[in-house]
Short mmCIF file of C-alpha atoms in Angstrom, two decimals:
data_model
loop_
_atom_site.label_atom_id
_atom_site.label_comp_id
_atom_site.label_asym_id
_atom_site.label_seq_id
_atom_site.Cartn_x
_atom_site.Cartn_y
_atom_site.Cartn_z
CA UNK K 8 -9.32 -5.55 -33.14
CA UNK K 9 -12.78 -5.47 -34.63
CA UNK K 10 -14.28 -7.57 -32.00
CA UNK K 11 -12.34 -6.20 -29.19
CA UNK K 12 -14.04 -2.73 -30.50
CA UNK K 13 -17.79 -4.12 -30.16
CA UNK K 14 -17.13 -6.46 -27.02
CA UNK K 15 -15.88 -2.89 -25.22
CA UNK K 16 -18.77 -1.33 -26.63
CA UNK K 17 -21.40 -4.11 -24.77
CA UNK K 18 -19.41 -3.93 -21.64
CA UNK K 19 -20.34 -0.35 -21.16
CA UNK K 20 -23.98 -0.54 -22.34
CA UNK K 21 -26.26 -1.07 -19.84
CA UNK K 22 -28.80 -3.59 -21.69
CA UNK K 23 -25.72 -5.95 -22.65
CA UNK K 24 -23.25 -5.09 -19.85
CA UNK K 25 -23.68 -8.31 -17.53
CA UNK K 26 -23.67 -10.89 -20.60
CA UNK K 27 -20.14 -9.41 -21.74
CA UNK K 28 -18.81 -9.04 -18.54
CA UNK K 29 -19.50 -12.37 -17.61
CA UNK K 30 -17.85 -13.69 -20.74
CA UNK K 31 -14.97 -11.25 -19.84
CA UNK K 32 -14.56 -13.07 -16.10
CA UNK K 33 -14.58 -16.08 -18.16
CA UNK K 34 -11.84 -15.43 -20.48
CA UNK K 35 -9.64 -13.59 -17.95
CA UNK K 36 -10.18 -15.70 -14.96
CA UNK K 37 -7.17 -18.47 -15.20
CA UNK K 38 -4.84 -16.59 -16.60
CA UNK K 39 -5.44 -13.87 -13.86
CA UNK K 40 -5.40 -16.35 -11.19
CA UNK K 41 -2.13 -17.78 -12.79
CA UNK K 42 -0.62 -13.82 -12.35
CA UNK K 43 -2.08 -13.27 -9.59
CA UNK K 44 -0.68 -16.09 -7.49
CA UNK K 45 2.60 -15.96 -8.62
CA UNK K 46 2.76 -12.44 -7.12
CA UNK K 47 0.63 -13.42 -3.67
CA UNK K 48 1.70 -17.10 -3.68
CA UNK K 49 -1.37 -18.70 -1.50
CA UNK K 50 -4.76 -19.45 -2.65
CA UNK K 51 -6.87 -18.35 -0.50
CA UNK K 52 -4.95 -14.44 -0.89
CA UNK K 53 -5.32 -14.85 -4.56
CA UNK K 54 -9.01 -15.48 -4.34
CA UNK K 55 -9.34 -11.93 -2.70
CA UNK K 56 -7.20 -10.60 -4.45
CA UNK K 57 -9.05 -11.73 -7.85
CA UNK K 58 -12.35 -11.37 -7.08
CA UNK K 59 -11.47 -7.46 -6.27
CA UNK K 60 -10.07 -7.04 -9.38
CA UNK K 61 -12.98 -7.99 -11.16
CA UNK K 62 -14.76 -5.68 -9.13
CA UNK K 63 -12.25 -2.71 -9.74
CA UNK K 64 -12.41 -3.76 -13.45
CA UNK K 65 -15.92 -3.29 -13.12
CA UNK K 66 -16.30 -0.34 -11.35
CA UNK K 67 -14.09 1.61 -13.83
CA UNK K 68 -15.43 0.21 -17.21
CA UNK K 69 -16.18 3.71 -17.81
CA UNK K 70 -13.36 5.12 -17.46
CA UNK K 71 -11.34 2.59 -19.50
CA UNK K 72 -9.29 4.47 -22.29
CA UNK K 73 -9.55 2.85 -25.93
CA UNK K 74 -5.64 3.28 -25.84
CA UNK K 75 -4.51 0.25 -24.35
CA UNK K 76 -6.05 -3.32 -25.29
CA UNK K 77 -8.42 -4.49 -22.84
CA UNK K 78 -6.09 -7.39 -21.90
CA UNK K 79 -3.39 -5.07 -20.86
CA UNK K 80 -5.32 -2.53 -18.81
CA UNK K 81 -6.97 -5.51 -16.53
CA UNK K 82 -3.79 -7.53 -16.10
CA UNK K 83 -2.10 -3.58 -15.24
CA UNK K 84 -4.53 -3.62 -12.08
CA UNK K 85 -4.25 -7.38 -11.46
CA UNK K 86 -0.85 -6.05 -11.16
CA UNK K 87 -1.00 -3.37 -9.13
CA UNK K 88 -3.63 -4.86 -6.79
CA UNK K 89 -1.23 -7.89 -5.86
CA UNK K 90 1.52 -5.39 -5.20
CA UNK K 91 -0.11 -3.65 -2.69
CA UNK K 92 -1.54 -6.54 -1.20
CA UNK K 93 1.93 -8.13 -0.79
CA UNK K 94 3.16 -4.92 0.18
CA UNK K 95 0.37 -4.28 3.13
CA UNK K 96 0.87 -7.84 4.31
CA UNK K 97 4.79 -7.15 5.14
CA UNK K 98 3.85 -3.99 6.58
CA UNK K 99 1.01 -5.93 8.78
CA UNK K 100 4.24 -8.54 9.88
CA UNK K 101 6.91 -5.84 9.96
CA UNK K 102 9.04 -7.59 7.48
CA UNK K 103 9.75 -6.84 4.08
CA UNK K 104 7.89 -8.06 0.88
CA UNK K 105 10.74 -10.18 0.36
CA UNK K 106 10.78 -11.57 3.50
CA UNK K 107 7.34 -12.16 3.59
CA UNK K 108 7.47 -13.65 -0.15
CA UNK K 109 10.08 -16.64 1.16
CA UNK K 110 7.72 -17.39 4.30
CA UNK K 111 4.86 -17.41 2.25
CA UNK K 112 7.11 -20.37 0.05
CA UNK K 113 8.27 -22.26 3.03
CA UNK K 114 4.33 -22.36 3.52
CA UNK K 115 3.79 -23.43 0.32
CA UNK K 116 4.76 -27.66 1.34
CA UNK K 117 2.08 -27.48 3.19
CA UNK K 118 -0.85 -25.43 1.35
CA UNK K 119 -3.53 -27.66 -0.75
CA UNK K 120 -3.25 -26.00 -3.82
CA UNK K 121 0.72 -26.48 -4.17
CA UNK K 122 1.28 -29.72 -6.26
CA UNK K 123 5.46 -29.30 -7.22
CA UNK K 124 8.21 -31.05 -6.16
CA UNK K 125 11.27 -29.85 -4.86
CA UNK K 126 12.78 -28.32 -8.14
CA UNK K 127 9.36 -26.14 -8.14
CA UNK K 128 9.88 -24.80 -4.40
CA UNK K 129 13.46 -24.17 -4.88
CA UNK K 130 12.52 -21.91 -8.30
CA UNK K 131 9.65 -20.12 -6.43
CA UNK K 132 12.28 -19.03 -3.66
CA UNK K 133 14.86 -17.92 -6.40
CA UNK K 134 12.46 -16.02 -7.86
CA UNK K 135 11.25 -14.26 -4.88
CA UNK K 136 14.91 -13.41 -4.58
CA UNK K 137 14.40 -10.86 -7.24
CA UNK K 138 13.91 -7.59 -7.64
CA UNK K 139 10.17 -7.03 -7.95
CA UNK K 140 10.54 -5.94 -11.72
CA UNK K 141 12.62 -8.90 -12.28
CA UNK K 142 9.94 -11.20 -10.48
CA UNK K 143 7.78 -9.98 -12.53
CA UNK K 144 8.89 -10.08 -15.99
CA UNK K 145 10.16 -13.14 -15.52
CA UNK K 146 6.90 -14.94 -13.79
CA UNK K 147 4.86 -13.64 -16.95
CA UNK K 148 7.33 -15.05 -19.54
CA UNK K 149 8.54 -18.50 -18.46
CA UNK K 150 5.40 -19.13 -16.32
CA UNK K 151 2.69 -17.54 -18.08
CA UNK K 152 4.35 -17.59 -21.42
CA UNK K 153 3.39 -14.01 -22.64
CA UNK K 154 4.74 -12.32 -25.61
CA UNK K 155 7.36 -9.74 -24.40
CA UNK K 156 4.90 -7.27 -26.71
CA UNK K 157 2.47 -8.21 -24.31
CA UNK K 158 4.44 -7.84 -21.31
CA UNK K 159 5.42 -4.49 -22.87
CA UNK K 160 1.72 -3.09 -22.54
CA UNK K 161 1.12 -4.32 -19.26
CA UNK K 162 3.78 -2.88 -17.79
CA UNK K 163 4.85 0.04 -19.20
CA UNK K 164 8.19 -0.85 -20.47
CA UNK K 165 10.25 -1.19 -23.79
CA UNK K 166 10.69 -4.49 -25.11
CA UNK K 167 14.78 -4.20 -24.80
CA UNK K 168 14.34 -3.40 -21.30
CA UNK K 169 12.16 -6.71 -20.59
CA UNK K 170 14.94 -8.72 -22.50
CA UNK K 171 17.52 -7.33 -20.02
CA UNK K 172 15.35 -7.69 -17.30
CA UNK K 173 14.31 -11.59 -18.23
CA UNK K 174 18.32 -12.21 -18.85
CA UNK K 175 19.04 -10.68 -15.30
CA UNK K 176 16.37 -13.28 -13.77
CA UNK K 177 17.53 -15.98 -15.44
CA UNK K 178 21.16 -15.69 -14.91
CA UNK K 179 20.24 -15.25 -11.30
CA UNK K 180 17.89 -17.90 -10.80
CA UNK K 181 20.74 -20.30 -12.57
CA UNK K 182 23.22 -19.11 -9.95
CA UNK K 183 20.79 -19.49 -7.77
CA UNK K 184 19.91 -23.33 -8.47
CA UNK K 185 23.68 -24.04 -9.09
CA UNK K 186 24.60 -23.05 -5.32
CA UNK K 187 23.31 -25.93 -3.89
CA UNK V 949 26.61 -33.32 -12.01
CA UNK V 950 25.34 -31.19 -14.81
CA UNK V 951 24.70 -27.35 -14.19
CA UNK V 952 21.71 -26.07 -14.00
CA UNK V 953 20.36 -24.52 -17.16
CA UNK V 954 16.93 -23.03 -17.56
CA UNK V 955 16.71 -23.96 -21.35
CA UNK V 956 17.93 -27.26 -21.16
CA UNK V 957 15.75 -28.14 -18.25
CA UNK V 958 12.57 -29.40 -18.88
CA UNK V 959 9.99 -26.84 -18.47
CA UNK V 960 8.84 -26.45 -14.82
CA UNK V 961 5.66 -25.22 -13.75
CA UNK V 962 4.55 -23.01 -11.19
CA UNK V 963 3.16 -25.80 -8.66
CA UNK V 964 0.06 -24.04 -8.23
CA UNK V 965 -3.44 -25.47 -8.77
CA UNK V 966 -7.19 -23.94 -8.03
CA UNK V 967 -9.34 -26.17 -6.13
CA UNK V 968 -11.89 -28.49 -8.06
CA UNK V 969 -14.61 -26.66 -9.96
CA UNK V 970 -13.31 -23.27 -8.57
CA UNK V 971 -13.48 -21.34 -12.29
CA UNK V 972 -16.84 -22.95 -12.59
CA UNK V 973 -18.20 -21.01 -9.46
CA UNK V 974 -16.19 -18.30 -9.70
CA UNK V 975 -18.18 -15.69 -12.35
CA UNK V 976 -20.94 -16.35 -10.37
CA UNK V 977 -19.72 -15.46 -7.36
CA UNK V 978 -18.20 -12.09 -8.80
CA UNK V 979 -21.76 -11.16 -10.38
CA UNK V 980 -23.64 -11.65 -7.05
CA UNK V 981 -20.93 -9.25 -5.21
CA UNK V 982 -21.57 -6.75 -8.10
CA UNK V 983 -25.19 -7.24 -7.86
CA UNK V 984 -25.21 -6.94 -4.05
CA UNK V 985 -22.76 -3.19 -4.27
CA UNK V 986 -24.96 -1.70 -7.38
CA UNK V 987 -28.20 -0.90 -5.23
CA UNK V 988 -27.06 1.50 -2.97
CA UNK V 989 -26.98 3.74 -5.50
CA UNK V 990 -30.85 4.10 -5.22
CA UNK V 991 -30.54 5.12 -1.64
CA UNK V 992 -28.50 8.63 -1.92
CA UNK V 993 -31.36 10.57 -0.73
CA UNK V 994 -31.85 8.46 2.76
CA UNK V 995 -28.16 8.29 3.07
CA UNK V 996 -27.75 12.06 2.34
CA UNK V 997 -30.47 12.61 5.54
CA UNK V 998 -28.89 10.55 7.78
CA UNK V 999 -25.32 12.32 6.84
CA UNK V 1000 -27.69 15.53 8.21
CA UNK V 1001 -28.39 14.01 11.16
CA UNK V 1002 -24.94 12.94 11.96
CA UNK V 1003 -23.38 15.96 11.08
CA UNK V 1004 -26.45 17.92 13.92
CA UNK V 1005 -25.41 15.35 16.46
CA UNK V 1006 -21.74 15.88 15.72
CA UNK V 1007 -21.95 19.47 16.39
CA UNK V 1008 -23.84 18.73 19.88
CA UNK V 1009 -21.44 16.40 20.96
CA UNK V 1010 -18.53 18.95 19.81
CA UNK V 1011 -20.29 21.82 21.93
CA UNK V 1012 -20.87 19.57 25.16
CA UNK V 1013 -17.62 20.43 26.54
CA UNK V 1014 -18.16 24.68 26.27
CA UNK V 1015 -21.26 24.65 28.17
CA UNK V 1016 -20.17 22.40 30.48
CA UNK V 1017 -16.54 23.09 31.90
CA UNK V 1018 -15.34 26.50 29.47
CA UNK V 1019 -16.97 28.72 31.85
CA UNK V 1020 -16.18 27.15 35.22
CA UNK V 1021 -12.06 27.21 34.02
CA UNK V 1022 -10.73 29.54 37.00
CA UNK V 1023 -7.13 30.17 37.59
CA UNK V 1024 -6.73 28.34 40.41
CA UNK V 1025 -7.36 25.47 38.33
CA UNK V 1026 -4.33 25.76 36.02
CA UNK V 1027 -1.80 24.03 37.38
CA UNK V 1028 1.92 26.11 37.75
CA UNK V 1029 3.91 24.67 35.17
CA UNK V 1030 1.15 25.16 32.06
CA UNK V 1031 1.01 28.85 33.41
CA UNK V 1032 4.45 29.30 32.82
CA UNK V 1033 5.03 27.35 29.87
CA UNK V 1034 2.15 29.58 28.66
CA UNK V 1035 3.79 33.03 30.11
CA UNK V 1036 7.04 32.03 28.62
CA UNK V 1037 6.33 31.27 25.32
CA UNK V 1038 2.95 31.83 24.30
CA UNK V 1039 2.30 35.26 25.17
CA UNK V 1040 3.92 38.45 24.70
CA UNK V 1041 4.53 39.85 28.40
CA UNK V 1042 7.83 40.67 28.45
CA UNK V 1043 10.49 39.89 31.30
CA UNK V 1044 10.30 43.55 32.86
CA UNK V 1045 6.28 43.70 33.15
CA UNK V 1046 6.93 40.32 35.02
CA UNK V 1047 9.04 41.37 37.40
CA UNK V 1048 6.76 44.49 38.08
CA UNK V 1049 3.85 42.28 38.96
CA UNK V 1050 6.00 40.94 41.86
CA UNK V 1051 7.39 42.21 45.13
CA UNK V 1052 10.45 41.88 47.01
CA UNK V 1053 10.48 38.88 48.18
CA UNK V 1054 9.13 37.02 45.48
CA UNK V 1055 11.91 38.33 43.36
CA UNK V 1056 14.59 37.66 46.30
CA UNK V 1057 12.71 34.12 46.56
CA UNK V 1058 13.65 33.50 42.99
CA UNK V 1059 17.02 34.56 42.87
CA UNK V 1060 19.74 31.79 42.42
CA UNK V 1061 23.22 31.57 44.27
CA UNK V 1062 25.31 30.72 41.32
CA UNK V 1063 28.30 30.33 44.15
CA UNK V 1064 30.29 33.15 42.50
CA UNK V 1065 32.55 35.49 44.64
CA UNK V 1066 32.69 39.34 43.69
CA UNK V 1067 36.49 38.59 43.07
CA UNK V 1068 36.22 36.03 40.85
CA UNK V 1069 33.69 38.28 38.51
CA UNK V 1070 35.82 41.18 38.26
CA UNK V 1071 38.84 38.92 37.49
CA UNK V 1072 36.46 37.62 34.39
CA UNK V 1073 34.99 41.31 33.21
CA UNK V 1074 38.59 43.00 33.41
CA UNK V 1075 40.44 39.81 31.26
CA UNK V 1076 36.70 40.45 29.25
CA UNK V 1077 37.52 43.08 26.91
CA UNK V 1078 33.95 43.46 25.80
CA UNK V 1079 33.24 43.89 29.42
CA UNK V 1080 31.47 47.20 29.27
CA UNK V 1081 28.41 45.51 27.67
CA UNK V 1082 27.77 43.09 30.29
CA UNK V 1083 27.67 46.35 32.63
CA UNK V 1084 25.22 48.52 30.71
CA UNK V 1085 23.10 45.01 30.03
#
């Protein structure tokens, strides 16, 4: 808590502010990417997608509030920027975000950076089935492996809540898987 | 065949993977785009001239059509439908100053055979008992 107190504290002084925020890219970058594309799904979208957040994070340093941890406030605009950039995709295609998340999967056999086999692809689509809150939860405790304390901060919800919500995913994705 | 349990199953991953050396270059990358947004800060007071002289050439371009076409706007030019669109609803001339600005035959000109015989309206004001109103109207 100590160090998170003095790291914030070089991040918003000029003389030290580019040494810490370089170690912050460093720290946050894979598990950002990792949350990020589970949200966008392609590479190349969750390069954009990341690099603005760093940017955003940057911009607003100042106005970061000492209430949250400094882990939850940048994964809360992660968050929010790969919403809305899911969300102004659809709208681009006239389609929903749910439509556009199970093309974006079908695209997936063919992208690069997609090394699973056919157990992975058919988990991504049940995922993408969900509700977004659902997607959500459950993409940053079974794939990311967060604490649901964690979770809690990021987004804003009680800790029984994200229980429900991760048994609700689960039971669906199971269904899901069983169907065939 | 077994069903399909999440917590039996092995783990699964996500599938996804960054290309090679990509959180090598990445920081890098992010500082330069930083670096490259945080000097136009310095420029405010060219930017803040040039947001003068766009807002002077604005107002000319805004003000070319009244010296141009404004004045020459006669009412010949309007065609007949705006004029009565504009009679009718945007102004307050009533219907009985209207009918005062025309003559005769304009008025006769106007007038539409609805293809009603005399008989046929008396038969409808006398079964009408609010008749009288339609009279005095």
């Amino acid at each position: 808590m100590q160090d998170e107190k003095e790291f914030i504290d070089q991040l918003l002084h000029p003389k030290t502010q580019n040494e810490a925020f370089e170690k912050l890219i460093k720290d946050f970058q894979r598990p950002l990417y990792s949350h990020i594309r589970s949200i966008v799904l392609n590479h190349d979208d969750t390069n954009d997608v990341l690099q603005n957040v760093f940017i955003k994070v940057f911009q607003n340093l100042k106005n970061f509030k000492r209430e949250s941890k400094l882990f939850s406030w940048v994964y809360r605009i992660a968050t929010n920027e790969s919403i809305t950039f899911i969300n102004q995709k659809a709208k681009k295609n006239h389609i929903s975000s749910q439509e556009y998340a199970q093309k974006e999967i079908d695209n997936l056999k063919a992208e690069t950076y997609f090394d699973g086999d056919a157990i992975q692809l058919k988990l991504q689509k049940a995922v993408a089935l969900l509700p977004e809150k659902q997607q959500l939860v459950f993409n940053m405790k079974y794939f990311q492996e967060l604490k649901y304390e964690e979770i809690s901060e990021i987004l804003g919800t009680t800790v029984g809540g994200l229980k429900a919500s991760y048994f609700h995913a689960v039971k669906k994705i199971e269904d899901y898987m069983n169907a065939g | 065949m077994n069903k399909f349990s999440l917590e039996s199953h092995p783990k699964i991953t996500s599938g996804f993977t960054a290309p090679e050396n990509y959180f090598d270059n990445l920081p890098d990358i992010i500082l330069e785009k930083i670096k490259e947004e945080q000097p136009k800060k310095g420029k405010v007071i060219s930017l803040k001239n040039l947001s003068y002289a766009a807002a002077a050439i604005l107002v000319l371009a805004l003000s070319i059509p009244f010296f141009t076409s404004t004045a020459n706007i006669s009412l010949e030019q309007i065609d007949t439908t705006t004029l009565e669109n504009y009679i009718s609803y945007q102004s307050n001339v009533s219907q009985y100053e209207l009918i005062n600005l025309m003559n005769e035959n304009e008025l006769e000109a106007m007038s539409v055979n609805l293809g009603i015989e005399d008989q046929a309206i008396e038969e409808i004001l006398m079964s009408n008992p609010n008749f009288e109103n339609y009279i005095t109207d």
